[in-house]
């Protein structure tokens, strides 16, 4: 079955710097890759997603890139702000799996220092 | 629109007791999912309902866990009898009917079994 590895587990950056979180997946048939942000006491919130027919997607300060050949995808946050501090999860959904049967990485705790 | 709501937010029970978690999905969402995050590990899929039917329950850990969604609206997840390893945060998510629709997560129920 699908396996998702996420790195780093913790990341600390200065306000205004960029942050990059990387994930690799094992099932070459996976076709959907969402990223979730989880703030303390809340559930995961979808912030951006990408499908396998696209190599890059941007939404303001957030971008995701996908390399299908290498089976990895990354989250890029530019001009980080203190409110970006949270735990970020990547996920992958394999072909043939349940519509929502996402396989998650273990999460990255991002701290943005003012 | 109201988001996915879960009740209770926290539950502390003793080993051997029974606990029932409830999830109210976003109105009109046919798909309802249960996930669980054990301390420090990844968020893991438990099961998926389409309306009142179980579409995929491959992630349910054992027969101490029973999920229902009578009438295709809210769902309950019962753990009976609870064991120490059941401790974690249980998330519910819902999505609209389209396979392209994103998952919306609730804030979770933190279950502690002592």
PDB file of C-alpha atoms in Angstrom:
ATOM      1  CA  UNK A   1       0.000   0.000   0.000  1.00  0.00           C
ATOM      2  CA  UNK A   2       0.853   3.684  -0.118  1.00  0.00           C
ATOM      3  CA  UNK A   3       3.434   5.102   2.301  1.00  0.00           C
ATOM      4  CA  UNK A   4       4.127   8.813   2.775  1.00  0.00           C
ATOM      5  CA  UNK A   5       7.318  10.136   4.365  1.00  0.00           C
ATOM      6  CA  UNK A   6       7.475  13.777   5.490  1.00  0.00           C
ATOM      7  CA  UNK A   7      10.511  15.875   6.395  1.00  0.00           C
ATOM      8  CA  UNK A   8      11.496  17.686   8.492  1.00  0.00           C
ATOM      9  CA  UNK A   9       9.507  16.873  11.618  1.00  0.00           C
ATOM     10  CA  UNK A  10      10.211  20.341  13.013  1.00  0.00           C
ATOM     11  CA  UNK A  11      11.166  23.553  11.242  1.00  0.00           C
ATOM     12  CA  UNK A  12      11.982  26.930  12.733  1.00  0.00           C
ATOM     13  CA  UNK A  13      12.338  30.039  10.568  1.00  0.00           C
ATOM     14  CA  UNK A  14      12.553  33.776  11.057  1.00  0.00           C
ATOM     15  CA  UNK A  15       9.585  35.881  10.033  1.00  0.00           C
ATOM     16  CA  UNK A  16       9.899  36.817   6.388  1.00  0.00           C
ATOM     17  CA  UNK A  17      12.002  33.793   5.458  1.00  0.00           C
ATOM     18  CA  UNK A  18      10.764  30.914   3.303  1.00  0.00           C
ATOM     19  CA  UNK A  19       9.829  27.470   4.588  1.00  0.00           C
ATOM     20  CA  UNK A  20       9.938  24.248   2.591  1.00  0.00           C
ATOM     21  CA  UNK A  21       8.443  20.911   3.641  1.00  0.00           C
ATOM     22  CA  UNK A  22       9.046  17.796   1.577  1.00  0.00           C
ATOM     23  CA  UNK A  23       7.138  14.552   1.180  1.00  0.00           C
ATOM     24  CA  UNK A  24       7.788  11.370  -0.723  1.00  0.00           C
ATOM     25  CA  UNK A  25       5.274   8.694  -1.614  1.00  0.00           C
ATOM     26  CA  UNK A  26       5.649   5.090  -2.662  1.00  0.00           C
ATOM     27  CA  UNK A  27       2.666   4.329  -4.908  1.00  0.00           C
ATOM     28  CA  UNK A  28       3.305   5.627  -8.413  1.00  0.00           C
ATOM     29  CA  UNK A  29      -0.441   5.412  -9.083  1.00  0.00           C
ATOM     30  CA  UNK A  30      -1.260   8.090  -6.484  1.00  0.00           C
ATOM     31  CA  UNK A  31      -2.932  11.019  -8.175  1.00  0.00           C
ATOM     32  CA  UNK A  32      -3.989  13.545  -5.532  1.00  0.00           C
ATOM     33  CA  UNK A  33      -1.764  15.343  -3.025  1.00  0.00           C
ATOM     34  CA  UNK A  34      -3.308  17.742  -0.492  1.00  0.00           C
ATOM     35  CA  UNK A  35      -1.608  19.759   2.226  1.00  0.00           C
ATOM     36  CA  UNK A  36      -3.297  20.463   5.548  1.00  0.00           C
ATOM     37  CA  UNK A  37      -2.523  22.994   8.277  1.00  0.00           C
ATOM     38  CA  UNK A  38      -3.464  22.154  11.831  1.00  0.00           C
ATOM     39  CA  UNK A  39      -3.517  24.853  14.474  1.00  0.00           C
ATOM     40  CA  UNK A  40      -3.625  24.065  18.166  1.00  0.00           C
ATOM     41  CA  UNK A  41      -6.987  22.667  19.238  1.00  0.00           C
ATOM     42  CA  UNK A  42      -8.360  22.596  15.713  1.00  0.00           C
ATOM     43  CA  UNK A  43      -8.719  20.031  12.984  1.00  0.00           C
ATOM     44  CA  UNK A  44      -6.623  19.886   9.803  1.00  0.00           C
ATOM     45  CA  UNK A  45      -7.560  22.577   7.312  1.00  0.00           C
ATOM     46  CA  UNK A  46      -6.892  22.120   3.607  1.00  0.00           C
ATOM     47  CA  UNK A  47      -4.572  24.879   2.383  1.00  0.00           C
ATOM     48  CA  UNK A  48      -3.625  23.694  -1.082  1.00  0.00           C
ATOM     49  CA  UNK A  49      -3.754  20.558  -3.188  1.00  0.00           C
ATOM     50  CA  UNK A  50      -2.337  19.313  -6.462  1.00  0.00           C
ATOM     51  CA  UNK A  51      -3.305  16.580  -8.876  1.00  0.00           C
ATOM     52  CA  UNK A  52      -0.944  14.374 -10.801  1.00  0.00           C
ATOM     53  CA  UNK A  53      -1.523  16.109 -14.130  1.00  0.00           C
ATOM     54  CA  UNK A  54      -0.027  19.367 -12.783  1.00  0.00           C
ATOM     55  CA  UNK A  55       3.574  20.091 -11.811  1.00  0.00           C
ATOM     56  CA  UNK A  56       3.079  23.231  -9.726  1.00  0.00           C
ATOM     57  CA  UNK A  57       0.288  25.220  -8.139  1.00  0.00           C
ATOM     58  CA  UNK A  58       0.399  28.561  -6.343  1.00  0.00           C
ATOM     59  CA  UNK A  59      -1.970  30.418  -4.068  1.00  0.00           C
ATOM     60  CA  UNK A  60      -0.582  33.726  -2.831  1.00  0.00           C
ATOM     61  CA  UNK A  61       2.327  32.874  -0.479  1.00  0.00           C
ATOM     62  CA  UNK A  62       1.831  29.123  -0.740  1.00  0.00           C
ATOM     63  CA  UNK A  63       2.961  26.861  -3.544  1.00  0.00           C
ATOM     64  CA  UNK A  64       3.157  23.121  -4.055  1.00  0.00           C
ATOM     65  CA  UNK A  65       5.385  21.311  -6.538  1.00  0.00           C
ATOM     66  CA  UNK A  66       5.064  17.720  -7.694  1.00  0.00           C
ATOM     67  CA  UNK A  67       7.710  15.507  -9.264  1.00  0.00           C
ATOM     68  CA  UNK A  68       5.965  12.346 -10.402  1.00  0.00           C
ATOM     69  CA  UNK A  69       9.146  10.714 -11.646  1.00  0.00           C
ATOM     70  CA  UNK A  70      10.862  11.047  -8.298  1.00  0.00           C
ATOM     71  CA  UNK A  71       7.576  10.567  -6.400  1.00  0.00           C
ATOM     72  CA  UNK A  72       7.942  13.592  -4.210  1.00  0.00           C
ATOM     73  CA  UNK A  73       6.049  16.798  -3.596  1.00  0.00           C
ATOM     74  CA  UNK A  74       6.860  19.890  -1.598  1.00  0.00           C
ATOM     75  CA  UNK A  75       5.121  22.774   0.139  1.00  0.00           C
ATOM     76  CA  UNK A  76       6.707  26.192  -0.149  1.00  0.00           C
ATOM     77  CA  UNK A  77       5.672  29.098   2.057  1.00  0.00           C
ATOM     78  CA  UNK A  78       7.221  32.466   1.239  1.00  0.00           C
ATOM     79  CA  UNK A  79       7.381  35.587   3.414  1.00  0.00           C
ATOM     80  CA  UNK A  80       6.437  33.575   6.481  1.00  0.00           C
ATOM     81  CA  UNK A  81       4.420  35.224   9.240  1.00  0.00           C
ATOM     82  CA  UNK A  82       3.922  34.227  12.888  1.00  0.00           C
ATOM     83  CA  UNK A  83       0.385  33.070  12.074  1.00  0.00           C
ATOM     84  CA  UNK A  84       1.871  30.454   9.741  1.00  0.00           C
ATOM     85  CA  UNK A  85       3.076  28.613  12.850  1.00  0.00           C
ATOM     86  CA  UNK A  86       1.222  25.286  12.960  1.00  0.00           C
ATOM     87  CA  UNK A  87       1.611  21.600  12.153  1.00  0.00           C
ATOM     88  CA  UNK A  88       1.518  20.868   8.437  1.00  0.00           C
ATOM     89  CA  UNK A  89       0.547  17.480   7.006  1.00  0.00           C
ATOM     90  CA  UNK A  90       1.023  16.204   3.497  1.00  0.00           C
ATOM     91  CA  UNK A  91      -1.137  13.387   2.168  1.00  0.00           C
ATOM     92  CA  UNK A  92      -1.545  11.213  -0.895  1.00  0.00           C
ATOM     93  CA  UNK A  93      -4.439   9.310  -2.300  1.00  0.00           C
ATOM     94  CA  UNK A  94      -3.798   6.198  -4.277  1.00  0.00           C
ATOM     95  CA  UNK A  95      -5.567   5.043  -7.407  1.00  0.00           C
ATOM     96  CA  UNK A  96      -8.445   2.745  -6.651  1.00  0.00           C
ATOM     97  CA  UNK A  97      -8.600   3.753  -3.027  1.00  0.00           C
ATOM     98  CA  UNK A  98     -11.648   5.142  -1.340  1.00  0.00           C
ATOM     99  CA  UNK A  99     -12.304   8.702  -2.387  1.00  0.00           C
ATOM    100  CA  UNK A 100     -11.167   9.963   0.950  1.00  0.00           C
ATOM    101  CA  UNK A 101      -8.682   7.310   1.918  1.00  0.00           C
ATOM    102  CA  UNK A 102      -5.816   9.724   2.293  1.00  0.00           C
ATOM    103  CA  UNK A 103      -2.448   8.484   3.507  1.00  0.00           C
ATOM    104  CA  UNK A 104      -0.847  11.163   5.677  1.00  0.00           C
ATOM    105  CA  UNK A 105       2.714  11.999   6.543  1.00  0.00           C
ATOM    106  CA  UNK A 106       3.658  12.370  10.212  1.00  0.00           C
ATOM    107  CA  UNK A 107       3.497  16.145  10.140  1.00  0.00           C
ATOM    108  CA  UNK A 108       5.924  19.069  10.361  1.00  0.00           C
ATOM    109  CA  UNK A 109       5.738  21.526  13.228  1.00  0.00           C
ATOM    110  CA  UNK A 110       6.568  24.934  11.775  1.00  0.00           C
ATOM    111  CA  UNK A 111       7.550  27.754  14.101  1.00  0.00           C
ATOM    112  CA  UNK A 112       7.890  31.264  12.712  1.00  0.00           C
ATOM    113  CA  UNK A 113       9.810  33.559  15.032  1.00  0.00           C
ATOM    114  CA  UNK A 114       8.985  37.276  14.982  1.00  0.00           C
TER     115      UNK A 114
ATOM    116  CA  UNK B   1     -22.152  27.260   6.382  1.00  0.00           C
ATOM    117  CA  UNK B   2     -21.502  25.344   9.581  1.00  0.00           C
ATOM    118  CA  UNK B   3     -18.432  23.156   9.507  1.00  0.00           C
ATOM    119  CA  UNK B   4     -17.973  19.588  10.666  1.00  0.00           C
ATOM    120  CA  UNK B   5     -18.742  19.384  14.365  1.00  0.00           C
ATOM    121  CA  UNK B   6     -17.574  16.719  16.769  1.00  0.00           C
ATOM    122  CA  UNK B   7     -18.657  15.928  20.307  1.00  0.00           C
ATOM    123  CA  UNK B   8     -17.225  15.695  22.870  1.00  0.00           C
ATOM    124  CA  UNK B   9     -14.024  17.658  22.377  1.00  0.00           C
ATOM    125  CA  UNK B  10     -12.332  15.678  25.137  1.00  0.00           C
ATOM    126  CA  UNK B  11     -13.094  12.392  26.848  1.00  0.00           C
ATOM    127  CA  UNK B  12     -11.213  10.660  29.656  1.00  0.00           C
ATOM    128  CA  UNK B  13     -12.301   7.121  30.466  1.00  0.00           C
ATOM    129  CA  UNK B  14     -10.900   4.102  32.225  1.00  0.00           C
ATOM    130  CA  UNK B  15      -9.750   0.974  30.485  1.00  0.00           C
ATOM    131  CA  UNK B  16     -12.686  -1.324  29.889  1.00  0.00           C
ATOM    132  CA  UNK B  17     -15.281   1.426  29.703  1.00  0.00           C
ATOM    133  CA  UNK B  18     -17.301   2.424  26.656  1.00  0.00           C
ATOM    134  CA  UNK B  19     -17.140   5.728  24.824  1.00  0.00           C
ATOM    135  CA  UNK B  20     -19.227   7.052  21.952  1.00  0.00           C
ATOM    136  CA  UNK B  21     -17.987   9.855  19.723  1.00  0.00           C
ATOM    137  CA  UNK B  22     -20.317  11.831  17.524  1.00  0.00           C
ATOM    138  CA  UNK B  23     -19.764  13.645  14.247  1.00  0.00           C
ATOM    139  CA  UNK B  24     -22.115  15.981  12.431  1.00  0.00           C
ATOM    140  CA  UNK B  25     -20.915  16.510   8.850  1.00  0.00           C
ATOM    141  CA  UNK B  26     -21.507  19.584   6.755  1.00  0.00           C
ATOM    142  CA  UNK B  27     -25.130  19.578   5.649  1.00  0.00           C
ATOM    143  CA  UNK B  28     -25.567  17.859   2.304  1.00  0.00           C
ATOM    144  CA  UNK B  29     -22.239  16.021   2.379  1.00  0.00           C
ATOM    145  CA  UNK B  30     -22.804  12.392   1.506  1.00  0.00           C
ATOM    146  CA  UNK B  31     -19.252  11.324   2.321  1.00  0.00           C
ATOM    147  CA  UNK B  32     -18.208  11.004   5.955  1.00  0.00           C
ATOM    148  CA  UNK B  33     -14.846   9.733   7.174  1.00  0.00           C
ATOM    149  CA  UNK B  34     -13.277   8.853  10.479  1.00  0.00           C
ATOM    150  CA  UNK B  35      -9.540   9.240  11.046  1.00  0.00           C
ATOM    151  CA  UNK B  36      -7.358   8.858  14.122  1.00  0.00           C
ATOM    152  CA  UNK B  37      -4.043  10.317  15.191  1.00  0.00           C
ATOM    153  CA  UNK B  38      -2.161   8.512  17.917  1.00  0.00           C
ATOM    154  CA  UNK B  39       0.390  10.682  19.763  1.00  0.00           C
ATOM    155  CA  UNK B  40       3.219  11.771  17.465  1.00  0.00           C
ATOM    156  CA  UNK B  41       2.191   9.566  14.591  1.00  0.00           C
ATOM    157  CA  UNK B  42       0.441  10.113  11.304  1.00  0.00           C
ATOM    158  CA  UNK B  43      -3.280  10.642  10.863  1.00  0.00           C
ATOM    159  CA  UNK B  44      -4.702   7.263   9.895  1.00  0.00           C
ATOM    160  CA  UNK B  45      -7.854   6.430   7.986  1.00  0.00           C
ATOM    161  CA  UNK B  46     -10.461   4.377   9.838  1.00  0.00           C
ATOM    162  CA  UNK B  47     -13.509   4.235   7.597  1.00  0.00           C
ATOM    163  CA  UNK B  48     -15.657   5.934   4.988  1.00  0.00           C
ATOM    164  CA  UNK B  49     -19.437   6.241   4.738  1.00  0.00           C
ATOM    165  CA  UNK B  50     -21.359   7.178   1.628  1.00  0.00           C
ATOM    166  CA  UNK B  51     -24.690   8.262   3.025  1.00  0.00           C
ATOM    167  CA  UNK B  52     -25.605   5.466   5.455  1.00  0.00           C
ATOM    168  CA  UNK B  53     -23.484   2.758   3.807  1.00  0.00           C
ATOM    169  CA  UNK B  54     -19.964   1.774   4.780  1.00  0.00           C
ATOM    170  CA  UNK B  55     -17.885   2.249   1.640  1.00  0.00           C
ATOM    171  CA  UNK B  56     -14.558   1.252   3.150  1.00  0.00           C
ATOM    172  CA  UNK B  57     -13.807   0.150   6.681  1.00  0.00           C
ATOM    173  CA  UNK B  58     -10.360  -1.252   6.021  1.00  0.00           C
ATOM    174  CA  UNK B  59      -8.752   1.034   8.600  1.00  0.00           C
ATOM    175  CA  UNK B  60     -10.815  -0.042  11.597  1.00  0.00           C
ATOM    176  CA  UNK B  61      -8.319  -1.524  14.076  1.00  0.00           C
ATOM    177  CA  UNK B  62     -10.487  -4.312  15.502  1.00  0.00           C
ATOM    178  CA  UNK B  63     -14.020  -5.308  16.435  1.00  0.00           C
ATOM    179  CA  UNK B  64     -14.014  -3.126  19.547  1.00  0.00           C
ATOM    180  CA  UNK B  65     -14.746  -0.229  17.212  1.00  0.00           C
ATOM    181  CA  UNK B  66     -18.243   0.224  15.787  1.00  0.00           C
ATOM    182  CA  UNK B  67     -19.250   3.066  13.488  1.00  0.00           C
ATOM    183  CA  UNK B  68     -22.778   3.892  12.453  1.00  0.00           C
ATOM    184  CA  UNK B  69     -24.463   6.494  10.333  1.00  0.00           C
ATOM    185  CA  UNK B  70     -28.159   5.843  10.586  1.00  0.00           C
ATOM    186  CA  UNK B  71     -30.182   7.938   8.176  1.00  0.00           C
ATOM    187  CA  UNK B  72     -27.081   9.161   6.430  1.00  0.00           C
ATOM    188  CA  UNK B  73     -26.707  12.267   8.577  1.00  0.00           C
ATOM    189  CA  UNK B  74     -24.595  12.257  11.736  1.00  0.00           C
ATOM    190  CA  UNK B  75     -22.267   9.408  12.631  1.00  0.00           C
ATOM    191  CA  UNK B  76     -21.179   7.782  15.862  1.00  0.00           C
ATOM    192  CA  UNK B  77     -18.019   5.850  16.641  1.00  0.00           C
ATOM    193  CA  UNK B  78     -18.226   3.575  19.652  1.00  0.00           C
ATOM    194  CA  UNK B  79     -15.248   2.003  21.358  1.00  0.00           C
ATOM    195  CA  UNK B  80     -16.167  -0.920  23.612  1.00  0.00           C
ATOM    196  CA  UNK B  81     -14.302  -1.910  25.703  1.00  0.00           C
ATOM    197  CA  UNK B  82     -11.670   0.805  25.490  1.00  0.00           C
ATOM    198  CA  UNK B  83      -7.971  -0.102  25.777  1.00  0.00           C
ATOM    199  CA  UNK B  84      -4.985   2.102  26.578  1.00  0.00           C
ATOM    200  CA  UNK B  85      -3.782   2.051  22.962  1.00  0.00           C
ATOM    201  CA  UNK B  86      -7.067   3.604  21.824  1.00  0.00           C
ATOM    202  CA  UNK B  87      -5.947   6.965  23.201  1.00  0.00           C
ATOM    203  CA  UNK B  88      -5.524   9.615  20.547  1.00  0.00           C
ATOM    204  CA  UNK B  89      -7.394  12.269  18.620  1.00  0.00           C
ATOM    205  CA  UNK B  90     -10.298  11.077  16.507  1.00  0.00           C
ATOM    206  CA  UNK B  91     -11.128  13.248  13.535  1.00  0.00           C
ATOM    207  CA  UNK B  92     -14.223  13.239  11.412  1.00  0.00           C
ATOM    208  CA  UNK B  93     -14.264  14.683   7.904  1.00  0.00           C
ATOM    209  CA  UNK B  94     -16.908  15.123   5.242  1.00  0.00           C
ATOM    210  CA  UNK B  95     -16.995  15.933   1.570  1.00  0.00           C
ATOM    211  CA  UNK B  96     -19.550  16.510  -1.145  1.00  0.00           C
ATOM    212  CA  UNK B  97     -20.378  13.811  -3.671  1.00  0.00           C
ATOM    213  CA  UNK B  98     -17.778  14.633  -6.313  1.00  0.00           C
ATOM    214  CA  UNK B  99     -14.563  12.619  -6.249  1.00  0.00           C
ATOM    215  CA  UNK B 100     -12.770  15.952  -6.723  1.00  0.00           C
ATOM    216  CA  UNK B 101     -14.299  17.495  -3.591  1.00  0.00           C
ATOM    217  CA  UNK B 102     -11.883  18.244  -0.753  1.00  0.00           C
ATOM    218  CA  UNK B 103     -12.255  16.844   2.745  1.00  0.00           C
ATOM    219  CA  UNK B 104     -13.358  19.176   5.541  1.00  0.00           C
ATOM    220  CA  UNK B 105     -12.215  18.093   8.985  1.00  0.00           C
ATOM    221  CA  UNK B 106     -13.781  18.678  12.372  1.00  0.00           C
ATOM    222  CA  UNK B 107     -11.747  19.776  15.397  1.00  0.00           C
ATOM    223  CA  UNK B 108     -11.489  16.231  16.678  1.00  0.00           C
ATOM    224  CA  UNK B 109     -12.207  14.408  19.920  1.00  0.00           C
ATOM    225  CA  UNK B 110      -9.224  13.835  22.178  1.00  0.00           C
ATOM    226  CA  UNK B 111      -9.715  10.444  23.830  1.00  0.00           C
ATOM    227  CA  UNK B 112      -7.628   9.465  26.837  1.00  0.00           C
ATOM    228  CA  UNK B 113      -7.922   5.946  28.198  1.00  0.00           C
ATOM    229  CA  UNK B 114      -6.363   5.503  31.651  1.00  0.00           C
TER     230      UNK B 114
END
